[in-house]
Short mmCIF file of C-alpha atoms in Angstrom, two decimals:
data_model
loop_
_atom_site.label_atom_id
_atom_site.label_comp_id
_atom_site.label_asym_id
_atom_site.label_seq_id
_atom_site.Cartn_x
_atom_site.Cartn_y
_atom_site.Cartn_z
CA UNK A 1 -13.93 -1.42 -49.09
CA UNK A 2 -12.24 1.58 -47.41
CA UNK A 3 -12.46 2.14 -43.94
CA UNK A 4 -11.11 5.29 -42.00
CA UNK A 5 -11.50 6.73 -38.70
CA UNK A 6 -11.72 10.40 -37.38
CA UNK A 7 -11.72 11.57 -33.64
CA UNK A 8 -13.09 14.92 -32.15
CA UNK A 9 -11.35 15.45 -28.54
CA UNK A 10 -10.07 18.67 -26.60
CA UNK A 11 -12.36 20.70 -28.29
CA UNK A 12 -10.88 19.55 -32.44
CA UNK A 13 -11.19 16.75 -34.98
CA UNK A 14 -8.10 14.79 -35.74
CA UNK A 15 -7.34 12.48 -38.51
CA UNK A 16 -8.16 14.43 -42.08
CA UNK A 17 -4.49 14.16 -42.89
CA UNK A 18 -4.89 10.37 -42.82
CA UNK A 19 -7.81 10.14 -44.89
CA UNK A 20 -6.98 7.42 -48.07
CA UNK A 21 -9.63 9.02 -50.34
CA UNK A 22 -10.59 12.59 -50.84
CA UNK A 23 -13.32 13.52 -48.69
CA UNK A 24 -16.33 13.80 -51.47
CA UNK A 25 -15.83 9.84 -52.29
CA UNK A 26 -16.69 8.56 -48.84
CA UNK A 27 -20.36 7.07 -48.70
CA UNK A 28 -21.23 6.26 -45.38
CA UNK A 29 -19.90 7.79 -41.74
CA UNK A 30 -20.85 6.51 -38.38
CA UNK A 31 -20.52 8.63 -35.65
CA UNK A 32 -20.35 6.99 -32.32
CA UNK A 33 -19.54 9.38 -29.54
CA UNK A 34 -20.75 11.40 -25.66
CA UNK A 35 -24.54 12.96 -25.84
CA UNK A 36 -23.30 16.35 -24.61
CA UNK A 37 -21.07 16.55 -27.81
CA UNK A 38 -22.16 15.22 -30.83
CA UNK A 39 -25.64 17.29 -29.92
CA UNK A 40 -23.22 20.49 -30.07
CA UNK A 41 -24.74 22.35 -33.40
CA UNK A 42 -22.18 22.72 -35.37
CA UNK A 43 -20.60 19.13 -34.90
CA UNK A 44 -22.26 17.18 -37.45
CA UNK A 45 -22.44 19.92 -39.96
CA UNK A 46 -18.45 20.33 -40.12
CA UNK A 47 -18.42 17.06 -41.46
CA UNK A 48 -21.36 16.85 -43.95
CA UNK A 49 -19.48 20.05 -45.39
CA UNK A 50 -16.14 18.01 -45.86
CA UNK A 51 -17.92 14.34 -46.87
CA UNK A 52 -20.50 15.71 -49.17
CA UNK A 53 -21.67 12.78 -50.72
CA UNK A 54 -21.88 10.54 -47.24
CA UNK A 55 -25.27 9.53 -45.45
CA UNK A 56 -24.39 9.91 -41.41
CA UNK A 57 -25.81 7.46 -38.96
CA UNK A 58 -25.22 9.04 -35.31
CA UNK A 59 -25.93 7.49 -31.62
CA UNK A 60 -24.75 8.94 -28.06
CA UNK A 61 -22.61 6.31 -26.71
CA UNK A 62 -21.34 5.29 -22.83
CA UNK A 63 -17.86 5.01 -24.14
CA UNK A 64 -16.11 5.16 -27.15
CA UNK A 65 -14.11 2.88 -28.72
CA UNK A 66 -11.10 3.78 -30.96
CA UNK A 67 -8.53 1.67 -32.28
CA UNK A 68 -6.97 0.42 -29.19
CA UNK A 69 -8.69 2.81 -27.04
CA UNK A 70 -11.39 2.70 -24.57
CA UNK A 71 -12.04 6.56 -24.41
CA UNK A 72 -15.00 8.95 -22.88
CA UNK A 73 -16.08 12.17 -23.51
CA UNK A 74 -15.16 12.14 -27.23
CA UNK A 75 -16.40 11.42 -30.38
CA UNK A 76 -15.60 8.73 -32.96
CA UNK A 77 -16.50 8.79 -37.02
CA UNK A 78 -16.43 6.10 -39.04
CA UNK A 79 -15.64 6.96 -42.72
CA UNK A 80 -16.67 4.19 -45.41
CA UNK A 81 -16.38 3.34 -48.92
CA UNK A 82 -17.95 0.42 -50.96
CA UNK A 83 -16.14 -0.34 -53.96
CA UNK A 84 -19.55 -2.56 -55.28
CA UNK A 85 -21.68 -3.20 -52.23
CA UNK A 86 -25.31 -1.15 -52.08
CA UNK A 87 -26.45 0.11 -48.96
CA UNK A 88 -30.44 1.52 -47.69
CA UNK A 89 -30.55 3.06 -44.41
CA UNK A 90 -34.29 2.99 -42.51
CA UNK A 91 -35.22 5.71 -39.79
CA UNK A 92 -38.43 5.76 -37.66
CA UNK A 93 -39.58 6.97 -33.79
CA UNK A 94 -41.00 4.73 -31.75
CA UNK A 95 -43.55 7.33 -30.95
CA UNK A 96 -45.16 6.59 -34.24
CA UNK A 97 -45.85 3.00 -33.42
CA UNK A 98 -47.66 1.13 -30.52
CA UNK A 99 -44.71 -0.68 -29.52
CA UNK A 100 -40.81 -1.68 -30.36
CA UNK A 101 -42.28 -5.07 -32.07
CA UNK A 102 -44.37 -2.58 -34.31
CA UNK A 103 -41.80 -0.76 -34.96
CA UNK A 104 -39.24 -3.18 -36.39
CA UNK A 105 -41.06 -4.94 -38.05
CA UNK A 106 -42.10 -2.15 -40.13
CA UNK A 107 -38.48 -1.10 -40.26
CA UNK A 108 -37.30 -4.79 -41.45
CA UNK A 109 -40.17 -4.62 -44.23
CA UNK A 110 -38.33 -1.19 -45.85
CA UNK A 111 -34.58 -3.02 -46.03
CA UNK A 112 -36.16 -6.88 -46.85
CA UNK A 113 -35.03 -6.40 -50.69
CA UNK A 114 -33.54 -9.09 -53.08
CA UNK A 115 -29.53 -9.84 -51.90
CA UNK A 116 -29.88 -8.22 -48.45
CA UNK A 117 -26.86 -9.83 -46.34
CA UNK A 118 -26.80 -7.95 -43.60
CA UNK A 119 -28.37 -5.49 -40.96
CA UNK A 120 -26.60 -2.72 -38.57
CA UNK A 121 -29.21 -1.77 -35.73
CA UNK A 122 -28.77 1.14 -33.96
CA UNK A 123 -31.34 2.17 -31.56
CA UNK A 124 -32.77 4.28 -28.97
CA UNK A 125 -31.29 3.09 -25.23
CA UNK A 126 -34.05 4.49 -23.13
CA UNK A 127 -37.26 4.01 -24.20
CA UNK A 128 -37.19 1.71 -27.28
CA UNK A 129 -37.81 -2.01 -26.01
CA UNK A 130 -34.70 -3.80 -27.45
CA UNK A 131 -36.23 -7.49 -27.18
CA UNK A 132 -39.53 -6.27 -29.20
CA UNK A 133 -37.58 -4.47 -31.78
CA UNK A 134 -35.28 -6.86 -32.58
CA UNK A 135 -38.49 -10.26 -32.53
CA UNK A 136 -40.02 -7.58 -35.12
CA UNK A 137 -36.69 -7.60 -37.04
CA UNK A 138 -36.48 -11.25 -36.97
CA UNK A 139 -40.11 -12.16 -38.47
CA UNK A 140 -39.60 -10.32 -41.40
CA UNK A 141 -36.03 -11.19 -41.91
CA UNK A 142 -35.21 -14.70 -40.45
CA UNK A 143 -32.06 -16.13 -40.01
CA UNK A 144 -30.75 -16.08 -42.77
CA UNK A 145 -29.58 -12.37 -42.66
CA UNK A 146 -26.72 -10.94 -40.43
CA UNK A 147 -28.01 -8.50 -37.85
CA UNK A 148 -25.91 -6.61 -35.25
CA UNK A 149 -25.82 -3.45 -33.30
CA UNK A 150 -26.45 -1.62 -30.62
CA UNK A 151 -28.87 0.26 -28.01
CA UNK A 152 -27.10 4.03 -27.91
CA UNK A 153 -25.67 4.65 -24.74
CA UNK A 154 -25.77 7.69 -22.32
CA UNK A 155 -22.57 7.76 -19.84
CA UNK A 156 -23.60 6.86 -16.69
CA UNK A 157 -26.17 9.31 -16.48
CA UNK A 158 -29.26 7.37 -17.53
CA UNK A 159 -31.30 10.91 -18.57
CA UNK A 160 -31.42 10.08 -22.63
CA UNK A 161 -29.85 8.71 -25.67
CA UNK A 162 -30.26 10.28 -28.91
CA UNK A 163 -29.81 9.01 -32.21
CA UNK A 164 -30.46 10.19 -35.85
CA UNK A 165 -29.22 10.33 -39.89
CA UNK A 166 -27.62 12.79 -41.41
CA UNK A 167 -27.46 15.49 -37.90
CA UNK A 168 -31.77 15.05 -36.82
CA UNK A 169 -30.93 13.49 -33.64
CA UNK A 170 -34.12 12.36 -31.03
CA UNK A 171 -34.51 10.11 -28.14
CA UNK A 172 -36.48 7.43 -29.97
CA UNK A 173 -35.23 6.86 -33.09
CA UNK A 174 -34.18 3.48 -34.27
CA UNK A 175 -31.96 3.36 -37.82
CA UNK A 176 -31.48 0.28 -39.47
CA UNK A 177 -28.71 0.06 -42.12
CA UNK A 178 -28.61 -2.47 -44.69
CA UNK A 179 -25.58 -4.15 -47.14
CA UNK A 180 -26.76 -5.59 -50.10
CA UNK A 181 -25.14 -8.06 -53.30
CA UNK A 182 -22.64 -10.79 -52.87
CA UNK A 183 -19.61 -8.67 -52.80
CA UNK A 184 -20.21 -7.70 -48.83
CA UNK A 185 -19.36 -10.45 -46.43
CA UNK A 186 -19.76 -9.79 -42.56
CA UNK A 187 -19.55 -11.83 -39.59
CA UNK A 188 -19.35 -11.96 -35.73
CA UNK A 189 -18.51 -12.63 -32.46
CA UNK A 190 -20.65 -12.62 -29.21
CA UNK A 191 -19.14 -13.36 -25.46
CA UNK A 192 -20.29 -12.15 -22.29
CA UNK A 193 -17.70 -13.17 -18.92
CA UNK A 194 -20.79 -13.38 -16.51
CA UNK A 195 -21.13 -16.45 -14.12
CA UNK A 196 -23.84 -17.49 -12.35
CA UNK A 197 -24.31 -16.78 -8.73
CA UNK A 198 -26.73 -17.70 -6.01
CA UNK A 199 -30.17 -20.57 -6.08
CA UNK A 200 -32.34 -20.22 -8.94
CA UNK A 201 -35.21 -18.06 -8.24
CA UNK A 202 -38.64 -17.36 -10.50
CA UNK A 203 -40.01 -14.07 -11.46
CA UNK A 204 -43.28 -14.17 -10.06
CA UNK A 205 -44.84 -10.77 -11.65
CA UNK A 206 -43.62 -8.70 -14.66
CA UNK A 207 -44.58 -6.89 -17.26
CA UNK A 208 -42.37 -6.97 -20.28
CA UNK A 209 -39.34 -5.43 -19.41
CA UNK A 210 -40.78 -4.32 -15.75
CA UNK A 211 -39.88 -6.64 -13.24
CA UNK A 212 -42.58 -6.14 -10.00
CA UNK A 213 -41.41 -9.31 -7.92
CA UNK A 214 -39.08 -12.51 -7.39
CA UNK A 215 -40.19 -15.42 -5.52
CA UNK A 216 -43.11 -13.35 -4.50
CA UNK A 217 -41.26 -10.62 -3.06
CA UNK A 218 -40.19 -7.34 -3.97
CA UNK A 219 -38.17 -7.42 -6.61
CA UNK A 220 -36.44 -4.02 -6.07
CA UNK A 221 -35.87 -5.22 -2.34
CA UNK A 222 -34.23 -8.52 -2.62
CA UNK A 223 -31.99 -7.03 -5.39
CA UNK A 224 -30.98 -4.02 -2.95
CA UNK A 225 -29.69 -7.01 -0.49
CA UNK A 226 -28.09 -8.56 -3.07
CA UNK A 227 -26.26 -5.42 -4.31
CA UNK A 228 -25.20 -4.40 -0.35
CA UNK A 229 -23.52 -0.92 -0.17
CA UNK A 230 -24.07 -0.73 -4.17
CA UNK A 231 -28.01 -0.75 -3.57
CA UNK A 232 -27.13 3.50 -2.84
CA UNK A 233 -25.74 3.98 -6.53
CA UNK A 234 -28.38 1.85 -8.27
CA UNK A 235 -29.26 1.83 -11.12
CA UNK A 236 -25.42 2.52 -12.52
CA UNK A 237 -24.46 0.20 -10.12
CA UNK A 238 -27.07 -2.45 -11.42
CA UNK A 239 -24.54 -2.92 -14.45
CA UNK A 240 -22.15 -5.01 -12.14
CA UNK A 241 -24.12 -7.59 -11.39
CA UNK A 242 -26.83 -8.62 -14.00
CA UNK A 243 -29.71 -11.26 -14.08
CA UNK A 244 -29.25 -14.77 -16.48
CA UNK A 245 -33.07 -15.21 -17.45
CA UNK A 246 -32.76 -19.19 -17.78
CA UNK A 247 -33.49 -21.33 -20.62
CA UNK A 248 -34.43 -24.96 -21.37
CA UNK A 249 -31.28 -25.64 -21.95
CA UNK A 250 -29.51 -25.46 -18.96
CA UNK A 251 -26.20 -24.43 -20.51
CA UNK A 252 -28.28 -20.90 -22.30
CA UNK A 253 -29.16 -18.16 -20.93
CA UNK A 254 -30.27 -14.07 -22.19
CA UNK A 255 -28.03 -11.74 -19.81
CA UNK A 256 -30.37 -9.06 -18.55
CA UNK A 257 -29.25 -5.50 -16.70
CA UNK A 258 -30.85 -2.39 -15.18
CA UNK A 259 -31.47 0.65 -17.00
CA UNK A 260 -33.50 2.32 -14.54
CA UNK A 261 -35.41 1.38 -10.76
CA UNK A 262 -38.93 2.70 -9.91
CA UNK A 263 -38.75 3.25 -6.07
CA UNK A 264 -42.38 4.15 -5.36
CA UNK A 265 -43.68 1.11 -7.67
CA UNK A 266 -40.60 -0.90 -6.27
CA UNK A 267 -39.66 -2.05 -9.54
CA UNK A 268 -36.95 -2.24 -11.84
CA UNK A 269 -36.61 -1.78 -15.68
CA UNK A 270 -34.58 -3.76 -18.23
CA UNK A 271 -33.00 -3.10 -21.65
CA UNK A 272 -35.15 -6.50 -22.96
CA UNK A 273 -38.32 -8.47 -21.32
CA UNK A 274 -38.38 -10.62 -18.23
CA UNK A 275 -41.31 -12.42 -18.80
CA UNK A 276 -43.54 -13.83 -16.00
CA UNK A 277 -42.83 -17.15 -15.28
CA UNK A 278 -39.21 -17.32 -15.90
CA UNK A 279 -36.23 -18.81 -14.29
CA UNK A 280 -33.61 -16.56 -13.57
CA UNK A 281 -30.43 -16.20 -10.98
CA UNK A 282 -28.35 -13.77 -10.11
CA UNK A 283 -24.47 -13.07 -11.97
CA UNK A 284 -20.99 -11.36 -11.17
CA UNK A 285 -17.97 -11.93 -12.93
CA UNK A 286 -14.03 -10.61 -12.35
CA UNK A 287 -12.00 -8.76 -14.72
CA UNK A 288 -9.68 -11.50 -16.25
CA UNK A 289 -12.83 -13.58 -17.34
CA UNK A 290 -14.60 -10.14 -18.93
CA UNK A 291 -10.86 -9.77 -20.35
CA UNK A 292 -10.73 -13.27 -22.00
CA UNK A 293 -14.01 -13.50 -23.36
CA UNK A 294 -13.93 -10.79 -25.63
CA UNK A 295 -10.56 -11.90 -27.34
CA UNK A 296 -12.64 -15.40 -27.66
CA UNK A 297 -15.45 -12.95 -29.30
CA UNK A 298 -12.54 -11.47 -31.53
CA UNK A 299 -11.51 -15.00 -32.31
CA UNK A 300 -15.05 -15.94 -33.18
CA UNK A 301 -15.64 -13.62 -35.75
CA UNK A 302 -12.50 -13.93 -37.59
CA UNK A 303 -13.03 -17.54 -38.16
CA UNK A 304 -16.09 -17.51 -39.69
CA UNK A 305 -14.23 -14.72 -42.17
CA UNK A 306 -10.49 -14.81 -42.15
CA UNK A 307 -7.48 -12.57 -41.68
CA UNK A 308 -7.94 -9.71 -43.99
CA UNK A 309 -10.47 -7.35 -42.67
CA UNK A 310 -10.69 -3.69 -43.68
CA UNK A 311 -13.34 -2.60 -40.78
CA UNK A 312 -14.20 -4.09 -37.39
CA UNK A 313 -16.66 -3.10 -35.21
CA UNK A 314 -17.47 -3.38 -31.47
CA UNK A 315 -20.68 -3.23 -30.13
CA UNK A 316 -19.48 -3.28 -26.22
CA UNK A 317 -21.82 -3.32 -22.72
CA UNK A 318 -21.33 -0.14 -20.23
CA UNK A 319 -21.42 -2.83 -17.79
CA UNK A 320 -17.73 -3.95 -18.51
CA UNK A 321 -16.36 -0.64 -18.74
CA UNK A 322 -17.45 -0.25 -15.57
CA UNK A 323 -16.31 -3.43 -14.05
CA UNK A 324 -12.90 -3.19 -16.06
CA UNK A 325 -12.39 0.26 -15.23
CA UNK A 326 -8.64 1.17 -15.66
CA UNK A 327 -8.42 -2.09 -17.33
CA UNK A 328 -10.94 -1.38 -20.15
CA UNK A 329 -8.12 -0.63 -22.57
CA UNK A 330 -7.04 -4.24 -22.14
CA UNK A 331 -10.30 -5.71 -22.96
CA UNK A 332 -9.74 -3.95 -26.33
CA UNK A 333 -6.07 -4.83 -26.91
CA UNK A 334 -7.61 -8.27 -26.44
CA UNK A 335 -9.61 -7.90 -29.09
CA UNK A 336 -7.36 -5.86 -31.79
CA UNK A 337 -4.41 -8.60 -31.53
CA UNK A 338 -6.77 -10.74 -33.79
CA UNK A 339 -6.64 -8.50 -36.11
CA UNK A 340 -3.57 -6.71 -38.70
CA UNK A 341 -2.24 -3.52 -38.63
CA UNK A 342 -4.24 -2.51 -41.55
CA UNK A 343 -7.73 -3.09 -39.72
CA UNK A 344 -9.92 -0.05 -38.77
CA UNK A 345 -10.97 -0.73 -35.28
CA UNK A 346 -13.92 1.44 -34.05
CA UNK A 347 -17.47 1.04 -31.80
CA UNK A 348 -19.03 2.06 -28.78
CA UNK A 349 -20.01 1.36 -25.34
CA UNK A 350 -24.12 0.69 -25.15
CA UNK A 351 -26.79 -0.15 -23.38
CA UNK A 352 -27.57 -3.87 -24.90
CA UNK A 353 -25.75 -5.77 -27.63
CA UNK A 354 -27.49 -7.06 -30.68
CA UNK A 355 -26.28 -10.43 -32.64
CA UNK A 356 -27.08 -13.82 -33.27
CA UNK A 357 -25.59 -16.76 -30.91
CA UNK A 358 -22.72 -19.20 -32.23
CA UNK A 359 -24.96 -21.54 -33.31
CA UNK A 360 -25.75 -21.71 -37.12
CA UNK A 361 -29.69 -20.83 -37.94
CA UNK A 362 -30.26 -18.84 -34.43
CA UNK A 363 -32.03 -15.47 -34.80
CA UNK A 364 -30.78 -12.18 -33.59
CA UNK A 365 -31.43 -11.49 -29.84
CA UNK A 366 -30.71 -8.52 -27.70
CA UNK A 367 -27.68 -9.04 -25.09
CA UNK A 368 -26.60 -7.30 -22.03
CA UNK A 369 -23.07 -7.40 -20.53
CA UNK A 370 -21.51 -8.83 -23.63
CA UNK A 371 -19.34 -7.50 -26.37
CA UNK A 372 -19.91 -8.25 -30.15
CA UNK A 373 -17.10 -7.93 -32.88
CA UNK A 374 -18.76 -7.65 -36.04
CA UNK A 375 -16.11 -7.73 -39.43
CA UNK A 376 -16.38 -6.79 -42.61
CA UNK A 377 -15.04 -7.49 -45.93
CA UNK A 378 -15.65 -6.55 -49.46
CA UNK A 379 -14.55 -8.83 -52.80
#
């Protein structure tokens, strides 16, 4: 497996000259990078005229990440060659289907072929449900396969993500990508830095990922007092202080944030569900724990895999750019010192993180507020 990395800033793309493989024998590129650019026309076409041969798998990001940099307002490709691994990449619209669950489970049915080991998702931010995509992925696939991604970001603008194969980018548009034989081996990491804060309070009316009222009030309300002086820059602000939506076990919970608040209904809307009925309290966090936790995500993934990893990818929450701010390169220093000089290091910021927990035999879920390192290997 060979994996290189291009990057289009100030207006050029940089990195041809570094290229280990002529152009026409690269199979795959993933292009991570800002809404307002990679939906310029001629951006996608100046590469499918270089890497004739490659399928492209696009998303608008809230970030990009490059080697050891946390960047914005650039654009980040992802060249790849398999040596003896097969790949299938699945596209659909959630406008085609009733609902996310619909939708992926579909999706999972196209990639759920003999010696599938693993499956990238990369969906629609804004109005794809990421919890009832990824419960369709799961029925049809189980636990057995590797799944990670990511919900494309926009900035902190909130308007629309876009993402799309080979240049047809919509707002929409999930694409699943899937590795296949027993030459491909992929792992990963998941850690959030998010600690619980205030009493435990119940969500008293929802409607999958609406949220109408907590303890019988207003939910947009109490969360305005909560947020103080941030309540004015909701709902970008929303990303510094999430929900935990509680589990049985005491010790679990799903991170949930904002991606957009409904002030004449008074509600607020989530990357994943909040069902009715659950237990949830409120979160914040500081720098040096967001800091920590995603070397321990690094750390993670490596040692389900080992040292020698051509490709890693991270899958990393708006949220902590935001609260890291000028420190955001140091969350992904963090991460890269697990890793050799000789590992491609790329991803993006998002708007929810997708990837199983630690525990062996758990399915996928959708995360806010976390990072996930997914590695990759080839034998």
């Amino acid at each position: 497996m060979i994996a290189d990395l291009l990057i289009f800033k100030n207006g050029s793309w940089q990195g041809f000259n570094q290229l280990k493989e002529t152009p026409d024998s690269y199979q795959l590129l993933l292009i991570f990078g800002d809404r307002e650019l990679i939906c310029l026309p001629d951006i996608i076409p100046q590469l499918s005229e270089v890497f004739i041969q490659a399928k492209i798998i696009a998303a608008s990001t809230a970030g990009e990440i490059y080697q050891n940099e946390a960047n914005q307002q650039s654009i980040v490709c992802i060249a790849v060659k398999f040596k003896r691994t097969l790949f299938e990449i699945a596209e659909d619209n959630i406008k085609n289907h009733n609902n996310s669950y619909e939708l992926g489970k579909q999706m999972a049915q196209r990639l759920n072929q003999k010696d599938l080991r693993y499956v990238m998702v990369i969906s629609d931010g804004s109005i794809v449900n990421g919890d009832e995509l990824i419960e369709g992925l799961n029925e049809v696939l189980g636990a057995a396969v590797e799944i990670t991604g990511a919900m494309a970001g926009d900035g902190a603008r909130f308007e629309r993500t876009v993402t799309g194969v080979d240049g047809n980018l919509s707002s929409g548009n999930v694409i699943l990508l899937g590795l296949y034989g027993n030459h491909i081996q992929v792992s990963s990491g998941v850690k959030g830095g998010w600690s619980l804060f205030g009493p435990e309070r119940t969500i008293t009316k929802s409607s999958g990922n609406e949220l109408f009222e907590i303890d019988g009030e207003n939910a947009l309300m109490l969360y305005k007092r909560y947020l103080g002086n941030f309540a004015e820059e909701l709902p970008a602000s929303a990303l510094f202080f999430p929900i935990a939506v509680l589990k049985d076990n005491i010790e679990e919970f799903t991170v949930r944030t904002i991606l957009n608040v409904n002030e004449e209904k008074g509600s607020m809307t989530f990357a994943g569900n909040v069902p009715q009925g659950s237990r949830i309290r409120l979160m914040r966090t500081n720098t040096d724990q967001v800091i920590k936790m995603a070397s321990n995500a690094a750390v993670e993934a490596v040692s389900k895999n080992g040292t020698q990893i051509p490709l890693a990818l991270i899958f990393n929450c708006i949220g902590r750019r935001l609260v890291l701010d000028s420190r955001a390169n140091e969350e992904i220093q963090s991460i890269t010192r697990n890793f050799t000089e000789a590992t491609t290091v790329a991803g993006l910021y998002s708007y929810g993180e997708f990837s199983k927990r630690t525990s062996i035999g758990n399915h996928c879920e959708l995360h806010n507020q976390t990072v996930v390192v997914t590695i990759f290997d080839e034998y």
